[in-house]
Coordinates of C-alpha atoms and ligand atoms in Angstrom, one line a residue:
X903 CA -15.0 -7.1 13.9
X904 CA -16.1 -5.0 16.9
X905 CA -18.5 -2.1 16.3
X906 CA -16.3 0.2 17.6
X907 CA -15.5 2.5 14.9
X908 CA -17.4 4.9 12.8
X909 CA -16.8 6.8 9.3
X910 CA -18.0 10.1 8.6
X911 CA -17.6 11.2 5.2
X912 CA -16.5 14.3 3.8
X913 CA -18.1 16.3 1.3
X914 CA -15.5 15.4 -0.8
X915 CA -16.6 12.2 -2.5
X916 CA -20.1 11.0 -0.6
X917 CA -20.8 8.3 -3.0
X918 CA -16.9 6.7 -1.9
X919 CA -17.6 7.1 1.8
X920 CA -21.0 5.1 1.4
X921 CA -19.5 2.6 -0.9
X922 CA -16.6 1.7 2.2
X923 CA -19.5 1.8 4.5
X924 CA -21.7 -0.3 2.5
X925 CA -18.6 -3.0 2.2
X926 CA -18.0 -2.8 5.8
X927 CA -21.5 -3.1 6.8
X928 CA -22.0 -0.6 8.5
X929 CA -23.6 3.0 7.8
X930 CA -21.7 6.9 8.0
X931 CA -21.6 9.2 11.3
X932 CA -24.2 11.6 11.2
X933 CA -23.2 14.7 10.7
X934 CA -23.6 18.1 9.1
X935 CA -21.6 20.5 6.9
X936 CA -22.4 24.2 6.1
X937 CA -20.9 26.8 4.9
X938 CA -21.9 30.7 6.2
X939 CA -22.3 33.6 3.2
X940 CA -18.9 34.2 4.2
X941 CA -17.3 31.1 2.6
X942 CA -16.7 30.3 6.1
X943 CA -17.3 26.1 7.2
X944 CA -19.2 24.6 9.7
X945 CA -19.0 21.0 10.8
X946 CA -21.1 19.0 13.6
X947 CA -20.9 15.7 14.4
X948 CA -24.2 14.7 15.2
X949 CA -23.4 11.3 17.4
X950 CA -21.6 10.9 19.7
X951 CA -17.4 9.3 19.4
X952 CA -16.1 9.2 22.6
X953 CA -13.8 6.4 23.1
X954 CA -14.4 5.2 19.1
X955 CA -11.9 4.6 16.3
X956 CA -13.1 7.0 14.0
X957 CA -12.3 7.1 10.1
X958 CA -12.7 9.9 7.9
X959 CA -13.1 9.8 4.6
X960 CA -12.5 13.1 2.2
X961 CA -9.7 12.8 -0.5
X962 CA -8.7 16.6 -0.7
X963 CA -9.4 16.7 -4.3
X964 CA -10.7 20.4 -6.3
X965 CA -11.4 22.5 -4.2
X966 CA -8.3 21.7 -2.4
X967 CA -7.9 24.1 0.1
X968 CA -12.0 23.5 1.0
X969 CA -12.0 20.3 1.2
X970 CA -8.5 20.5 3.7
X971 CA -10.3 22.6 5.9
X972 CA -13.3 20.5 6.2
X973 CA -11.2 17.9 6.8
X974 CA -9.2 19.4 9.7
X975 CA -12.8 20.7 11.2
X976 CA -14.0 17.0 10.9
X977 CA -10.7 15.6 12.8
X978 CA -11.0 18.8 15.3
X979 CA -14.8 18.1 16.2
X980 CA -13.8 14.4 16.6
X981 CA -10.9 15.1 18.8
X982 CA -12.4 17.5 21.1
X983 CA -15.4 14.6 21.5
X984 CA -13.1 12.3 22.8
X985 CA -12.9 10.0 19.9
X986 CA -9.9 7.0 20.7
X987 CA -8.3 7.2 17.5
X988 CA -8.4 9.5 14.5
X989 CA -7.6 8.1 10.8
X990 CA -7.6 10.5 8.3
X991 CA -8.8 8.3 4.8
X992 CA -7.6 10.6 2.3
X993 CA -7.6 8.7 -0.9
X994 CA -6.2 11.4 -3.0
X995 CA -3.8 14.0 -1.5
X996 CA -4.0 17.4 -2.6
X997 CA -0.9 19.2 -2.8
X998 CA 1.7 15.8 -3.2
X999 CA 3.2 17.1 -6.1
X1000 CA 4.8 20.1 -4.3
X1001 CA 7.0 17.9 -2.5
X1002 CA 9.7 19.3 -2.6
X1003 CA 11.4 23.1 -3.3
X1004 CA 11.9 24.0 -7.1
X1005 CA 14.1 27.2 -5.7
X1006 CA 14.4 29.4 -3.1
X1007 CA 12.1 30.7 -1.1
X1008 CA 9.5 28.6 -2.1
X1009 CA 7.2 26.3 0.7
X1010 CA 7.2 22.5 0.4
X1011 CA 3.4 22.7 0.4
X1012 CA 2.9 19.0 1.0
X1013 CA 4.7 19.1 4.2
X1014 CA 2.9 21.7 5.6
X1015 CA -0.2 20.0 4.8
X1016 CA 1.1 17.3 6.9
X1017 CA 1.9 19.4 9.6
X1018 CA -1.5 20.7 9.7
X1019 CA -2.8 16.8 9.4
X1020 CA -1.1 16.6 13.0
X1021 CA -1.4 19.2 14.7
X1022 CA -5.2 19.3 14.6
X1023 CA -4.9 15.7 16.2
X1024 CA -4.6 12.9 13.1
X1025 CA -3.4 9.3 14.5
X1026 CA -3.3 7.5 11.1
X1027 CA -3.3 8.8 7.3
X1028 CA -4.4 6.3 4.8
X1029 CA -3.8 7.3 1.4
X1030 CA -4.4 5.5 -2.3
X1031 CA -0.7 6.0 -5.0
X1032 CA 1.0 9.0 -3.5
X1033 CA 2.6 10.7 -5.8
X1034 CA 6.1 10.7 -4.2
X1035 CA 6.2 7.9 -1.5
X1036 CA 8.9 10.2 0.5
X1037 CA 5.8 12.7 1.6
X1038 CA 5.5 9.8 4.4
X1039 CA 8.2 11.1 5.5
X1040 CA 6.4 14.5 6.5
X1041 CA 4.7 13.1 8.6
X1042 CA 5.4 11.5 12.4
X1043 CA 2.5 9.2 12.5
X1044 CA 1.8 5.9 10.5
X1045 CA 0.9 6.6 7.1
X1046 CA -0.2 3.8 4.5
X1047 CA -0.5 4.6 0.9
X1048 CA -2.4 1.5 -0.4
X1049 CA -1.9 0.7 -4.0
X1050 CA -4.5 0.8 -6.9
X1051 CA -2.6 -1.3 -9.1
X1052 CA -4.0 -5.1 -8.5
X1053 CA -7.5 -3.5 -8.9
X1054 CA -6.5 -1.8 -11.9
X1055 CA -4.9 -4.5 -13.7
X1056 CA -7.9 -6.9 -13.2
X1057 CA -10.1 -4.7 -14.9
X1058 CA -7.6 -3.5 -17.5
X1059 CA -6.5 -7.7 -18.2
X1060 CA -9.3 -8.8 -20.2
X1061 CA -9.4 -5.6 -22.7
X1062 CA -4.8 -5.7 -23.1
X1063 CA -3.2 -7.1 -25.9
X1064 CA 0.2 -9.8 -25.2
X1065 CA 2.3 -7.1 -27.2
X1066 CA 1.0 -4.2 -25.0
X1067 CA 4.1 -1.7 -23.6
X1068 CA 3.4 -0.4 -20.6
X1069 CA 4.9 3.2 -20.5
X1070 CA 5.7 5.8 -17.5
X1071 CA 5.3 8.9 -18.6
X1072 CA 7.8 10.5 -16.5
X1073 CA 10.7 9.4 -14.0
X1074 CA 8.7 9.7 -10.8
X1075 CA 6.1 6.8 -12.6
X1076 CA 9.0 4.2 -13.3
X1077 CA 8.2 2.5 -10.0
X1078 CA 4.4 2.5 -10.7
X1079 CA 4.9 1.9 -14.2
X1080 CA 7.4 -1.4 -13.3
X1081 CA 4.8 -3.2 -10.9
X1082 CA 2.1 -2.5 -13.6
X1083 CA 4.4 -4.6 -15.9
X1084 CA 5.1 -7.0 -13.7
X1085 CA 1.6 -7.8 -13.0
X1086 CA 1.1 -8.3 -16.3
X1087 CA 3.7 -9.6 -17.4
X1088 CA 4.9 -7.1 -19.8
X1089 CA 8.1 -4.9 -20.7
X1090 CA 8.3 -1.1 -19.5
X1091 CA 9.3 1.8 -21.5
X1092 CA 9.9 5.4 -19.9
X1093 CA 9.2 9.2 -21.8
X1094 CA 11.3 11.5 -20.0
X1095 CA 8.9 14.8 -19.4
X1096 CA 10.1 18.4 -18.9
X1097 CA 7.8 20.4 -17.3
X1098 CA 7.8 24.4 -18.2
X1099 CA 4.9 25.2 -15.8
X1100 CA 1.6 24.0 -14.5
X1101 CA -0.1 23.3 -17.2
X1102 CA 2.8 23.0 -19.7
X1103 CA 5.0 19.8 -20.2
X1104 CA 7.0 18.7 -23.2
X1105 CA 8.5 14.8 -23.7
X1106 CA 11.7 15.0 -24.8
X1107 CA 12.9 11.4 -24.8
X1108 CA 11.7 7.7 -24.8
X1109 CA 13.8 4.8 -23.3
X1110 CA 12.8 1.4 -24.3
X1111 CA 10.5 -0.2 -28.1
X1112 CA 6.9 0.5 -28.2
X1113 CA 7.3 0.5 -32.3
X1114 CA 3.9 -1.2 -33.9
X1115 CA 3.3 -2.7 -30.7
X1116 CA 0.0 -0.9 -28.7
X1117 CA 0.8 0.8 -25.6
X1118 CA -0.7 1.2 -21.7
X1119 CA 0.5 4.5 -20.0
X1120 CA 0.6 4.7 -16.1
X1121 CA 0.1 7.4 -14.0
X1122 CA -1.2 8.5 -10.8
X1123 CA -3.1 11.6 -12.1
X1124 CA -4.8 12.8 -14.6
X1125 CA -5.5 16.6 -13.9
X1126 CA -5.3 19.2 -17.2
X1127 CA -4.6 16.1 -19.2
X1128 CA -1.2 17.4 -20.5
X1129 CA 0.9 14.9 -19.4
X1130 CA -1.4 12.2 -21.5
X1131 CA -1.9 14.1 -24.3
X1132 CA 2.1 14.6 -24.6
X1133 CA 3.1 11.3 -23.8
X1134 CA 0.3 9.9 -26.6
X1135 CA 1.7 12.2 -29.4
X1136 CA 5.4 11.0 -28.6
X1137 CA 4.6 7.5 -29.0
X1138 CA 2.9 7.9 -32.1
X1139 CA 5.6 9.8 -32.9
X1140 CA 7.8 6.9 -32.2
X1141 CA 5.8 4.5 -34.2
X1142 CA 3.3 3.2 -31.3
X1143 CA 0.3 1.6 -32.7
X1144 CA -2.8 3.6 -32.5
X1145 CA -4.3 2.0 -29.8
X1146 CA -3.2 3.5 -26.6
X1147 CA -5.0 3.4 -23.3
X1148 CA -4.6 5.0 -20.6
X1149 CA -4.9 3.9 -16.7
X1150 CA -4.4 6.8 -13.6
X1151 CA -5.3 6.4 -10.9
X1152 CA -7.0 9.5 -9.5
X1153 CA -9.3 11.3 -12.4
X1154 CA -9.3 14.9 -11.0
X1155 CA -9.9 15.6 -14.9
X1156 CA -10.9 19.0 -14.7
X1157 CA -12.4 21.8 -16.7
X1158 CA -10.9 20.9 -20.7
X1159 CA -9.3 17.5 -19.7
X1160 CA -12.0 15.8 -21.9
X1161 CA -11.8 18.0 -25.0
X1162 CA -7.9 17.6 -24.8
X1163 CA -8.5 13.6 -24.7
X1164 CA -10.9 13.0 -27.0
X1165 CA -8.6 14.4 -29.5
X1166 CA -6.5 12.0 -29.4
X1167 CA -7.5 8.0 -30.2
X1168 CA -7.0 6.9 -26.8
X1169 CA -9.2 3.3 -26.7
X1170 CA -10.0 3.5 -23.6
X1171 CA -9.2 6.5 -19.4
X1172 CA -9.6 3.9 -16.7
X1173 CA -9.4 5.7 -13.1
X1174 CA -10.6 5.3 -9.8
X1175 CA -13.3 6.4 -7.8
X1176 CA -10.8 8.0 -5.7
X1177 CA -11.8 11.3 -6.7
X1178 CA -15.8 12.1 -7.0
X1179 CA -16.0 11.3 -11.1
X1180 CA -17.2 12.9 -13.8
X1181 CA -21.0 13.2 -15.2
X1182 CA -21.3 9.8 -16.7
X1183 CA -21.1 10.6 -20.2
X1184 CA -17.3 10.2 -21.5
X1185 CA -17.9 6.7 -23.6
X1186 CA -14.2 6.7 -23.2
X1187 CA -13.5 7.0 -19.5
X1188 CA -14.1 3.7 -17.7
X1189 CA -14.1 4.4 -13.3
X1190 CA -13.3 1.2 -11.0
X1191 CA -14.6 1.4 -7.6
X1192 CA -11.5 1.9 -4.9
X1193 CA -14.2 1.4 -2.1
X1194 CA -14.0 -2.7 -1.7
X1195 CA -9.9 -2.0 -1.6
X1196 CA -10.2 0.4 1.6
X1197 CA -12.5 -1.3 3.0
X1198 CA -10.4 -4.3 3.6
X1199 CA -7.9 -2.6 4.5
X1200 CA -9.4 -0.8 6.8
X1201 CA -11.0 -3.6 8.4
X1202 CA -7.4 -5.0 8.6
X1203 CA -6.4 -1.9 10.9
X1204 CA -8.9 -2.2 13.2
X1205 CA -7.7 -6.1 13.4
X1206 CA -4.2 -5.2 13.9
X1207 CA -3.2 -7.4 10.8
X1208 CA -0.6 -6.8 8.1
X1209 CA -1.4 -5.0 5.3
X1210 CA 0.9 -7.1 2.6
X1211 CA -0.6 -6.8 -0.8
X1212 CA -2.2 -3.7 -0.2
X1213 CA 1.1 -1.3 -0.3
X1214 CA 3.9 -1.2 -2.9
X1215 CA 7.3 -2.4 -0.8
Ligands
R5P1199 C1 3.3 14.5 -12.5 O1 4.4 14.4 -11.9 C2 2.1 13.6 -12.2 O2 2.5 12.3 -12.0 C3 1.1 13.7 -13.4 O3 1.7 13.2 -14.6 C4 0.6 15.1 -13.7 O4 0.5 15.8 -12.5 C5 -0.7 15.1 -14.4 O5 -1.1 16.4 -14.6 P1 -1.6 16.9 -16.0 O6 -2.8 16.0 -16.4 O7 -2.1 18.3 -15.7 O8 -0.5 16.8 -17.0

């Protein structure tokens, strides 16, 4: 691989950016990030990138709108130094669930979050389980959203039952949900969710058996907790056995997340590192790395090979 590219991370998730450095062998951009009294953000790129393939790494997790802008300073700074090509690495993207308009005048937020993406001078957007796969259709540049799934499934394999059900908790997960199943090699049932607001959703259907037999729910988020707590009490509901775990694959878990979970008897949250984790004290939430997985595939890009096994066709 020629040592023609360099990563700067984000302030975003540090300990991700390293961990893709570290697998790539090589080390992050230096650079520095400061913010005035005024909330205002500076960036510096303290190298130089002319003519380099540069790759940088900031999911735009909580603080959304902070860590866009930081990322559009870092791609501006890099453009105006005359870097080759620009790929944005954002592992979990902010604002993918308002994909589309719910009624009139409202914006189609994730499409202007493309739009900014470009216009500040983004060649590439690599991305980890987009929400709605169609948001690569904002955009007019490649984008790749890698899957979590093989990654998850190895580490979820050893701990799953042969009776387990894996369940989508809603009809935008049935996809997710399906290639779960199929790399384990079990059947699929779907809740269908109703959501009243933000932070309200109520299940008001299951398709498929999950009675006495434990269950695995899929999702790509995990951000009040709502959605999991829900989908939990409907199984049960439905006779589920009481052990249900839970995989997602971006833990944005914020503030009450864990108190609404730990009511519950989930065995076992497995996320990704996608998303900077929580303090390290949640005996029941269990975070696989998503580094080694970018890595590859972004030493694949700067190899021009094909990125089969890494994306959900
Ligand atoms: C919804 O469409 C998503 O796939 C997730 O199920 C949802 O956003 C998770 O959010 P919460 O944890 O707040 O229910």
């Amino acid at each position: 691989m020629k040592d023609d590219f360099t990563i700067f991370a984000g302030r975003a998730n540090v300990a991700l950016a390293t961990s893709v450095a570290v697998e790539m062998g090589a080390r992050l951009g230096a650079c520095s990030v400061e913010r005035f009294p005024d909330g205002e953000l500076s960036v510096r790129l303290d190298e130089p990138v002319r003519g380099r393939k540069v790759f940088i790494i900031q999911p735009t997790s909580p603080p959304v709108n902070d860590h866009l802008i930081e990322l559009l300073a870092f791609v501006d700074a890099c453009r105006r130094a005359s870097a080759a090509h620009i790929t944005a690495v954002m592992p979990y993207f902010g604002y993918a669930r308002a994909d589309k308009r719910h009624g009139r005048r409202e914006p189609i937020t994730a499409s202007m979050v493309a739009d900014l993406t470009q216009a500040v001078g983004v060649n590439h957007v690599v991305t980890i389980d987009l929400h709605a796969p169609q948001i690569e259709g904002f955009f007019h540049i490649p984008v790749d959203s890698l899957t979590a799934a093989p990654v998850m499934v190895e580490a979820l394999r050893p701990g799953l039952s042969a009776e387990t059900v894996v369940i989508s908790p809603d009809a935008g997960r049935v996809r997710m949900a399906t290639e779960y199943a199929r790399l384990l090699g079990a059947p699929v049932a779907v809740l269908h969710k109703e959501r009243a607001s933000g932070v309200e959703t109520r299940v008001t259907r299951l398709v498929g058996d999950v009675r006495d037999r434990p269950c695995l729910i899929i999702d790509d988020m995990i951000s009040t907790g709502g959605t999991i707590v829900e989908s939990v009490e409907a199984l049960l509901e439905a006779g589920a056995r009481p052990e249900i775990s839970v995989a997602a694959t971006h833990g944005i878990l914020l503030a009450g997340a864990r108190e609404k979970l730990t009511r519950h008897e989930t065995r076992e949250i497995l996320v990704t590192d996608t998303v900077a984790p929580p303090a390290h004290d949640w005996p029941h939430l269990r975070v696989v790395s998503i580094a080694p997985l970018i890595a590859s595939a972004l030493r694949r890009f700067l190899a021009d090979g094909p990125l089969s096994g890494y994306i959900v066709s």
